[in-house]
GROMACS .gro file of N, CA, C and O in nm:
model
  416
    1MET      N    1   7.811  -2.022   7.992
    1MET     CA    2   7.710  -2.088   8.074
    1MET      C    3   7.724  -2.238   8.052
    1MET      O    4   7.742  -2.285   7.940
    2LYS      N    5   7.716  -2.312   8.161
    2LYS     CA    6   7.720  -2.458   8.153
    2LYS      C    7   7.586  -2.511   8.204
    2LYS      O    8   7.538  -2.470   8.309
    3VAL      N    9   7.525  -2.602   8.127
    3VAL     CA   10   7.395  -2.658   8.161
    3VAL      C   11   7.410  -2.810   8.173
    3VAL      O   12   7.462  -2.875   8.082
    4THR      N   13   7.363  -2.864   8.285
    4THR     CA   14   7.371  -3.008   8.311
    4THR      C   15   7.230  -3.063   8.323
    4THR      O   16   7.148  -3.008   8.395
    5LEU      N   17   7.201  -3.172   8.252
    5LEU     CA   18   7.071  -3.239   8.258
    5LEU      C   19   7.089  -3.376   8.321
    5LEU      O   20   7.168  -3.457   8.275
    6THR      N   21   7.012  -3.399   8.427
    6THR     CA   22   7.010  -3.528   8.495
    6THR      C   23   6.866  -3.578   8.497
    6THR      O   24   6.775  -3.501   8.527
    7THR      N   25   6.846  -3.705   8.464
    7THR     CA   26   6.712  -3.763   8.468
    7THR      C   27   6.710  -3.877   8.569
    7THR      O   28   6.810  -3.945   8.591
    8HIS      N   29   6.592  -3.893   8.631
    8HIS     CA   30   6.574  -3.998   8.731
    8HIS      C   31   6.439  -4.063   8.709
    8HIS      O   32   6.344  -4.000   8.664
    9GLY      N   33   6.430  -4.191   8.747
    9GLY     CA   34   6.302  -4.261   8.746
    9GLY      C   35   6.258  -4.303   8.607
    9GLY      O   36   6.338  -4.319   8.517
   10GLY      N   37   6.127  -4.323   8.595
   10GLY     CA   38   6.072  -4.369   8.469
   10GLY      C   39   6.084  -4.519   8.455
   10GLY      O   40   6.144  -4.588   8.539
   11GLN      N   41   6.027  -4.572   8.350
   11GLN     CA   42   6.028  -4.716   8.331
   11GLN      C   43   6.166  -4.771   8.296
   11GLN      O   44   6.192  -4.889   8.315
   12ALA      N   45   6.254  -4.687   8.244
   12ALA     CA   46   6.388  -4.733   8.208
   12ALA      C   47   6.492  -4.690   8.311
   12ALA      O   48   6.609  -4.677   8.281
   13ALA      N   49   6.450  -4.670   8.435
   13ALA     CA   50   6.540  -4.621   8.540
   13ALA      C   51   6.662  -4.711   8.556
   13ALA      O   52   6.774  -4.663   8.574
   14ALA      N   53   6.644  -4.841   8.551
   14ALA     CA   54   6.756  -4.934   8.569
   14ALA      C   55   6.858  -4.922   8.457
   14ALA      O   56   6.978  -4.939   8.479
   15VAL      N   57   6.813  -4.887   8.337
   15VAL     CA   58   6.903  -4.872   8.223
   15VAL      C   59   6.992  -4.749   8.242
   15VAL      O   60   7.110  -4.750   8.211
   16ARG      N   61   6.933  -4.640   8.296
   16ARG     CA   62   7.006  -4.516   8.314
   16ARG      C   63   7.087  -4.510   8.443
   16ARG      O   64   7.168  -4.420   8.462
   17LEU      N   65   7.064  -4.605   8.533
   17LEU     CA   66   7.131  -4.605   8.663
   17LEU      C   67   7.282  -4.603   8.643
   17LEU      O   68   7.339  -4.685   8.572
   18GLY      N   69   7.346  -4.509   8.703
   18GLY     CA   70   7.491  -4.500   8.695
   18GLY      C   71   7.543  -4.421   8.577
   18GLY      O   72   7.664  -4.398   8.568
   19LEU      N   73   7.455  -4.380   8.486
   19LEU     CA   74   7.502  -4.298   8.374
   19LEU      C   75   7.530  -4.157   8.425
   19LEU      O   76   7.456  -4.103   8.508
   20PRO      N   77   7.635  -4.095   8.374
   20PRO     CA   78   7.666  -3.959   8.420
   20PRO      C   79   7.565  -3.858   8.364
   20PRO      O   80   7.501  -3.883   8.261
   21PRO      N   81   7.550  -3.744   8.430
   21PRO     CA   82   7.464  -3.640   8.376
   21PRO      C   83   7.522  -3.590   8.244
   21PRO      O   84   7.642  -3.603   8.219
   22ARG      N   85   7.437  -3.534   8.162
   22ARG     CA   86   7.482  -3.479   8.034
   22ARG      C   87   7.507  -3.330   8.053
   22ARG      O   88   7.426  -3.261   8.113
   23VAL      N   89   7.620  -3.284   8.001
   23VAL     CA   90   7.665  -3.146   8.023
   23VAL      C   91   7.683  -3.076   7.889
   23VAL      O   92   7.736  -3.134   7.794
   24LEU      N   93   7.641  -2.950   7.887
   24LEU     CA   94   7.653  -2.869   7.767
   24LEU      C   95   7.712  -2.734   7.805
   24LEU      O   96   7.663  -2.668   7.897
   25ASP      N   97   7.818  -2.694   7.737
   25ASP     CA   98   7.881  -2.564   7.760
   25ASP      C   99   7.846  -2.476   7.641
   25ASP      O  100   7.873  -2.512   7.526
   26THR      N  101   7.785  -2.360   7.667
   26THR     CA  102   7.742  -2.274   7.557
   26THR      C  103   7.861  -2.219   7.477
   26THR      O  104   7.843  -2.179   7.363
   27ASP      N  105   7.980  -2.220   7.535
   27ASP     CA  106   8.099  -2.176   7.460
   27ASP      C  107   8.126  -2.267   7.341
   27ASP      O  108   8.190  -2.224   7.244
   28ALA      N  109   8.078  -2.390   7.347
   28ALA     CA  110   8.100  -2.486   7.239
   28ALA      C  111   7.988  -2.485   7.135
   28ALA      O  112   7.992  -2.560   7.039
   29LEU      N  113   7.888  -2.399   7.155
   29LEU     CA  114   7.773  -2.393   7.064
   29LEU      C  115   7.785  -2.277   6.966
   29LEU      O  116   7.848  -2.176   6.998
   30PRO      N  117   7.720  -2.290   6.850
   30PRO     CA  118   7.709  -2.173   6.762
   30PRO      C  119   7.634  -2.061   6.835
   30PRO      O  120   7.554  -2.088   6.925
   31GLU      N  121   7.659  -1.939   6.797
   31GLU     CA  122   7.601  -1.824   6.866
   31GLU      C  123   7.449  -1.828   6.873
   31GLU      O  124   7.390  -1.799   6.978
   32ASP      N  125   7.383  -1.868   6.764
   32ASP     CA  126   7.236  -1.871   6.764
   32ASP      C  127   7.182  -1.981   6.859
   32ASP      O  128   7.082  -1.961   6.927
   33ALA      N  129   7.250  -2.094   6.866
   33ALA     CA  130   7.208  -2.201   6.956
   33ALA      C  131   7.229  -2.161   7.101
   33ALA      O  132   7.145  -2.189   7.187
   34ALA      N  133   7.341  -2.094   7.130
   34ALA     CA  134   7.367  -2.048   7.266
   34ALA      C  135   7.262  -1.946   7.309
   34ALA      O  136   7.215  -1.948   7.423
   35ALA      N  137   7.223  -1.858   7.219
   35ALA     CA  138   7.120  -1.757   7.249
   35ALA      C  139   6.985  -1.824   7.273
   35ALA      O  140   6.912  -1.784   7.365
   36GLU      N  141   6.952  -1.925   7.195
   36GLU     CA  142   6.825  -1.996   7.214
   36GLU      C  143   6.824  -2.069   7.348
   36GLU      O  144   6.723  -2.067   7.419
   37LEU      N  145   6.933  -2.131   7.383
   37LEU     CA  146   6.942  -2.200   7.512
   37LEU      C  147   6.927  -2.100   7.627
   37LEU      O  148   6.855  -2.126   7.723
   38ALA      N  149   6.992  -1.986   7.617
   38ALA     CA  150   6.981  -1.883   7.721
   38ALA      C  151   6.836  -1.835   7.735
   38ALA      O  152   6.786  -1.814   7.846
   39ARG      N  153   6.767  -1.821   7.623
   39ARG     CA  154   6.627  -1.779   7.625
   39ARG      C  155   6.540  -1.884   7.692
   39ARG      O  156   6.455  -1.853   7.775
   40LEU      N  157   6.562  -2.011   7.660
   40LEU     CA  158   6.485  -2.120   7.719
   40LEU      C  159   6.509  -2.130   7.870
   40LEU      O  160   6.415  -2.151   7.947
   41VAL      N  161   6.634  -2.113   7.911
   41VAL     CA  162   6.665  -2.117   8.054
   41VAL      C  163   6.595  -2.002   8.126
   41VAL      O  164   6.532  -2.022   8.230
   42ALA      N  165   6.603  -1.881   8.070
   42ALA     CA  166   6.540  -1.765   8.133
   42ALA      C  167   6.389  -1.783   8.147
   42ALA      O  168   6.330  -1.742   8.247
   43ALA      N  169   6.327  -1.847   8.050
   43ALA     CA  170   6.182  -1.871   8.057
   43ALA      C  171   6.147  -1.979   8.158
   43ALA      O  172   6.043  -1.973   8.224
   44ALA      N  173   6.234  -2.078   8.174
   44ALA     CA  174   6.204  -2.192   8.263
   44ALA      C  175   6.228  -2.161   8.410
   44ALA      O  176   6.162  -2.221   8.496
   45VAL      N  177   6.318  -2.071   8.441
   45VAL     CA  178   6.353  -2.045   8.581
   45VAL      C  179   6.232  -2.005   8.665
   45VAL      O  180   6.204  -2.069   8.766
   46PRO      N  181   6.155  -1.903   8.628
   46PRO     CA  182   6.043  -1.865   8.717
   46PRO      C  183   5.932  -1.970   8.723
   46PRO      O  184   5.867  -1.986   8.827
   47THR      N  185   5.909  -2.043   8.616
   47THR     CA  186   5.801  -2.141   8.615
   47THR      C  187   5.840  -2.271   8.684
   47THR      O  188   5.754  -2.345   8.728
   48SER      N  189   5.969  -2.296   8.696
   48SER     CA  190   6.014  -2.419   8.760
   48SER      C  191   5.972  -2.424   8.907
   48SER      O  192   5.921  -2.525   8.954
   49ARG      N  193   5.990  -2.317   8.977
   49ARG     CA  194   5.954  -2.314   9.118
   49ARG      C  195   5.803  -2.321   9.138
   49ARG      O  196   5.755  -2.384   9.231
   50LEU      N  197   5.728  -2.259   9.051
   50LEU     CA  198   5.582  -2.261   9.062
   50LEU      C  199   5.525  -2.399   9.033
   50LEU      O  200   5.440  -2.449   9.105
   51ALA      N  201   5.572  -2.463   8.927
   51ALA     CA  202   5.516  -2.591   8.885
   51ALA      C  203   5.553  -2.705   8.978
   51ALA      O  204   5.478  -2.801   8.991
   52SER      N  205   5.664  -2.694   9.043
   52SER     CA  206   5.711  -2.808   9.123
   52SER      C  207   5.699  -2.784   9.273
   52SER      O  208   5.754  -2.862   9.350
   53GLY      N  209   5.630  -2.682   9.314
   53GLY     CA  210   5.616  -2.659   9.457
   53GLY      C  211   5.747  -2.621   9.522
   53GLY      O  212   5.792  -2.685   9.615
   54GLU      N  213   5.813  -2.516   9.470
   54GLU     CA  214   5.940  -2.468   9.521
   54GLU      C  215   6.051  -2.573   9.512
   54GLU      O  216   6.124  -2.597   9.607
   55GLY      N  217   6.059  -2.640   9.399
   55GLY     CA  218   6.170  -2.728   9.373
   55GLY      C  219   6.147  -2.875   9.402
   55GLY      O  220   6.232  -2.957   9.375
   56ARG      N  221   6.032  -2.912   9.461
   56ARG     CA  222   6.005  -3.054   9.485
   56ARG      C  223   5.929  -3.109   9.365
   56ARG      O  224   5.823  -3.059   9.331
   57PRO      N  225   5.980  -3.213   9.300
   57PRO     CA  226   5.910  -3.268   9.185
   57PRO      C  227   5.778  -3.333   9.225
   57PRO      O  228   5.764  -3.382   9.336
   58GLY      N  229   5.680  -3.328   9.134
   58GLY     CA  230   5.553  -3.396   9.157
   58GLY      C  231   5.573  -3.546   9.162
   58GLY      O  232   5.674  -3.598   9.117
   59ARG      N  233   5.478  -3.617   9.219
   59ARG     CA  234   5.490  -3.762   9.233
   59ARG      C  235   5.390  -3.833   9.143
   59ARG      O  236   5.275  -3.797   9.136
   60ALA      N  237   5.436  -3.936   9.077
   60ALA     CA  238   5.351  -4.025   8.999
   60ALA      C  239   5.431  -4.152   8.975
   60ALA      O  240   5.553  -4.148   8.958
   61ARG      N  241   5.362  -4.264   8.975
   61ARG     CA  242   5.430  -4.391   8.953
   61ARG      C  243   5.499  -4.392   8.818
   61ARG      O  244   5.439  -4.358   8.716
   62ASP      N  245   5.625  -4.430   8.816
   62ASP     CA  246   5.707  -4.439   8.695
   62ASP      C  247   5.725  -4.306   8.623
   62ASP      O  248   5.758  -4.304   8.504
   63ALA      N  249   5.703  -4.194   8.692
   63ALA     CA  250   5.726  -4.064   8.629
   63ALA      C  251   5.876  -4.035   8.623
   63ALA      O  252   5.952  -4.076   8.711
   64MET      N  253   5.916  -3.968   8.520
   64MET     CA  254   6.054  -3.922   8.508
   64MET      C  255   6.065  -3.790   8.583
   64MET      O  256   5.973  -3.709   8.581
   65SER      N  257   6.178  -3.769   8.648
   65SER     CA  258   6.206  -3.638   8.704
   65SER      C  259   6.333  -3.586   8.637
   65SER      O  260   6.420  -3.664   8.596
   66TYR      N  261   6.339  -3.456   8.624
   66TYR     CA  262   6.448  -3.391   8.551
   66TYR      C  263   6.509  -3.284   8.639
   66TYR      O  264   6.438  -3.208   8.703
   67ARG      N  265   6.641  -3.279   8.640
   67ARG     CA  266   6.712  -3.173   8.710
   67ARG      C  267   6.802  -3.105   8.607
   67ARG      O  268   6.885  -3.170   8.544
   68VAL      N  269   6.782  -2.975   8.594
   68VAL     CA  270   6.866  -2.894   8.507
   68VAL      C  271   6.943  -2.798   8.597
   68VAL      O  272   6.883  -2.719   8.670
   69THR      N  273   7.075  -2.809   8.593
   69THR     CA  274   7.160  -2.719   8.670
   69THR      C  275   7.226  -2.623   8.573
   69THR      O  276   7.288  -2.665   8.475
   70VAL      N  277   7.209  -2.495   8.601
   70VAL     CA  278   7.263  -2.390   8.515
   70VAL      C  279   7.370  -2.317   8.593
   70VAL      O  280   7.342  -2.258   8.698
   71GLU      N  281   7.492  -2.322   8.543
   71GLU     CA  282   7.604  -2.252   8.606
   71GLU      C  283   7.646  -2.137   8.515
   71GLU      O  284   7.679  -2.158   8.399
   72ASP      N  285   7.640  -2.015   8.571
   72ASP     CA  286   7.672  -1.897   8.491
   72ASP      C  287   7.729  -1.790   8.582
   72ASP      O  288   7.669  -1.757   8.685
   73ALA      N  289   7.845  -1.739   8.547
   73ALA     CA  290   7.910  -1.630   8.620
   73ALA      C  291   7.926  -1.662   8.769
   73ALA      O  292   7.898  -1.580   8.855
   74GLY      N  293   7.965  -1.785   8.800
   74GLY     CA  294   7.989  -1.824   8.938
   74GLY      C  295   7.864  -1.851   9.020
   74GLY      O  296   7.872  -1.871   9.140
   75HIS      N  297   7.748  -1.853   8.957
   75HIS     CA  298   7.622  -1.878   9.027
   75HIS      C  299   7.555  -2.002   8.967
   75HIS      O  300   7.552  -2.018   8.845
   76ALA      N  301   7.503  -2.089   9.052
   76ALA     CA  302   7.434  -2.210   9.005
   76ALA      C  303   7.286  -2.201   9.039
   76ALA      O  304   7.249  -2.164   9.151
   77THR      N  305   7.202  -2.236   8.941
   77THR     CA  306   7.058  -2.242   8.959
   77THR      C  307   7.015  -2.384   8.927
   77THR      O  308   7.052  -2.438   8.822
   78VAL      N  309   6.939  -2.447   9.017
   78VAL     CA  310   6.893  -2.584   8.996
   78VAL      C  311   6.743  -2.582   8.974
   78VAL      O  312   6.668  -2.531   9.058
   79LEU      N  313   6.700  -2.637   8.862
   79LEU     CA  314   6.558  -2.647   8.828
   79LEU      C  315   6.520  -2.794   8.831
   79LEU      O  316   6.588  -2.876   8.769
   80THR      N  317   6.414  -2.828   8.901
   80THR     CA  318   6.372  -2.968   8.912
   80THR      C  319   6.222  -2.977   8.889
   80THR      O  320   6.145  -2.905   8.954
   81GLN      N  321   6.182  -3.064   8.798
   81GLN     CA  322   6.040  -3.091   8.773
   81GLN      C  323   6.026  -3.236   8.730
   81GLN      O  324   6.124  -3.305   8.704
   82SER      N  325   5.901  -3.282   8.724
   82SER     CA  326   5.876  -3.420   8.682
   82SER      C  327   5.766  -3.422   8.577
   82SER      O  328   5.698  -3.322   8.555
   83ASP      N  329   5.750  -3.541   8.518
   83ASP     CA  330   5.641  -3.558   8.422
   83ASP      C  331   5.506  -3.528   8.484
   83ASP      O  332   5.412  -3.487   8.416
   84ALA      N  333   5.495  -3.549   8.615
   84ALA     CA  334   5.367  -3.532   8.685
   84ALA      C  335   5.329  -3.385   8.700
   84ALA      O  336   5.211  -3.353   8.711
   85ALA      N  337   5.427  -3.296   8.703
   85ALA     CA  338   5.399  -3.153   8.720
   85ALA      C  339   5.510  -3.074   8.652
   85ALA      O  340   5.611  -3.041   8.713
   86MET      N  341   5.492  -3.046   8.524
   86MET     CA  342   5.596  -2.979   8.448
   86MET      C  343   5.537  -2.861   8.372
   86MET      O  344   5.438  -2.876   8.301
   87SER      N  345   5.600  -2.745   8.387
   87SER     CA  346   5.555  -2.628   8.311
   87SER      C  347   5.594  -2.645   8.164
   87SER      O  348   5.689  -2.718   8.131
   88GLN      N  349   5.524  -2.576   8.078
   88GLN     CA  350   5.556  -2.581   7.935
   88GLN      C  351   5.696  -2.526   7.909
   88GLN      O  352   5.770  -2.579   7.826
   89GLU      N  353   5.734  -2.423   7.982
   89GLU     CA  354   5.867  -2.363   7.963
   89GLU      C  355   5.978  -2.461   8.001
   89GLU      O  356   6.079  -2.470   7.931
   90PHE      N  357   5.958  -2.533   8.110
   90PHE     CA  358   6.057  -2.633   8.152
   90PHE      C  359   6.061  -2.747   8.050
   90PHE      O  360   6.169  -2.795   8.013
   91ALA      N  361   5.944  -2.789   8.002
   91ALA     CA  362   5.937  -2.895   7.901
   91ALA      C  363   6.010  -2.853   7.774
   91ALA      O  364   6.082  -2.934   7.713
   92ASP      N  365   5.994  -2.727   7.733
   92ASP     CA  366   6.063  -2.677   7.614
   92ASP      C  367   6.214  -2.683   7.632
   92ASP      O  368   6.288  -2.721   7.540
   93LEU      N  369   6.262  -2.648   7.752
   93LEU     CA  370   6.406  -2.653   7.781
   93LEU      C  371   6.457  -2.796   7.777
   93LEU      O  372   6.557  -2.825   7.711
   94VAL      N  373   6.388  -2.887   7.843
   94VAL     CA  374   6.430  -3.028   7.845
   94VAL      C  375   6.427  -3.086   7.703
   94VAL      O  376   6.520  -3.156   7.662
   95ASP      N  377   6.322  -3.056   7.628
   95ASP     CA  378   6.314  -3.105   7.489
   95ASP      C  379   6.431  -3.056   7.406
   95ASP      O  380   6.490  -3.133   7.329
   96TRP      N  381   6.466  -2.928   7.420
   96TRP     CA  382   6.577  -2.871   7.344
   96TRP      C  383   6.707  -2.942   7.382
   96TRP      O  384   6.786  -2.979   7.294
   97LEU      N  385   6.728  -2.960   7.512
   97LEU     CA  386   6.850  -3.029   7.558
   97LEU      C  387   6.855  -3.173   7.509
   97LEU      O  388   6.959  -3.219   7.458
   98GLU      N  389   6.744  -3.245   7.521
   98GLU     CA  390   6.739  -3.385   7.475
   98GLU      C  391   6.768  -3.393   7.325
   98GLU      O  392   6.843  -3.481   7.280
   99GLU      N  393   6.712  -3.302   7.248
   99GLU     CA  394   6.735  -3.302   7.103
   99GLU      C  395   6.883  -3.273   7.072
   99GLU      O  396   6.943  -3.337   6.988
  100HIS      N  397   6.941  -3.178   7.144
  100HIS     CA  398   7.082  -3.146   7.122
  100HIS      C  399   7.171  -3.265   7.157
  100HIS      O  400   7.262  -3.298   7.081
  101PHE      N  401   7.145  -3.329   7.271
  101PHE     CA  402   7.228  -3.442   7.311
  101PHE      C  403   7.213  -3.560   7.214
  101PHE      O  404   7.306  -3.634   7.191
  102ALA      N  405   7.094  -3.576   7.157
  102ALA     CA  406   7.071  -3.685   7.061
  102ALA      C  407   7.151  -3.663   6.933
  102ALA      O  408   7.187  -3.760   6.865
  103GLN      N  409   7.181  -3.538   6.900
  103GLN     CA  410   7.256  -3.506   6.777
  103GLN      C  411   7.406  -3.523   6.795
  103GLN      O  412   7.480  -3.521   6.698
  104GLN      N  413   7.450  -3.538   6.919
  104GLN     CA  414   7.594  -3.549   6.944
  104GLN      C  415   7.646  -3.687   6.916
  104GLN      O  416   7.588  -3.785   6.929
   0.00000   0.00000   0.00000
């Protein structure tokens, strides 16, 4: 499974402008970390559509929006939410990804 995290907006939008999305391949992770990521993705998928109005991020001035693209077995799932309307499950996934990328 390959997971891509893209962020948009926020107060530091100009700093991130032009930066590539961050990509994580579960084949490169320890087995327990790959299993945890799969669990977080599975929990975030159904809540992502509910919290964001079928994929449209909520609106708020200077809010960050997040897009997580999950590619697995030839199928891609795109999850999009923002700080203005984010489910706890999606927040847990983004937090885990941000923490992992910070350790790299």
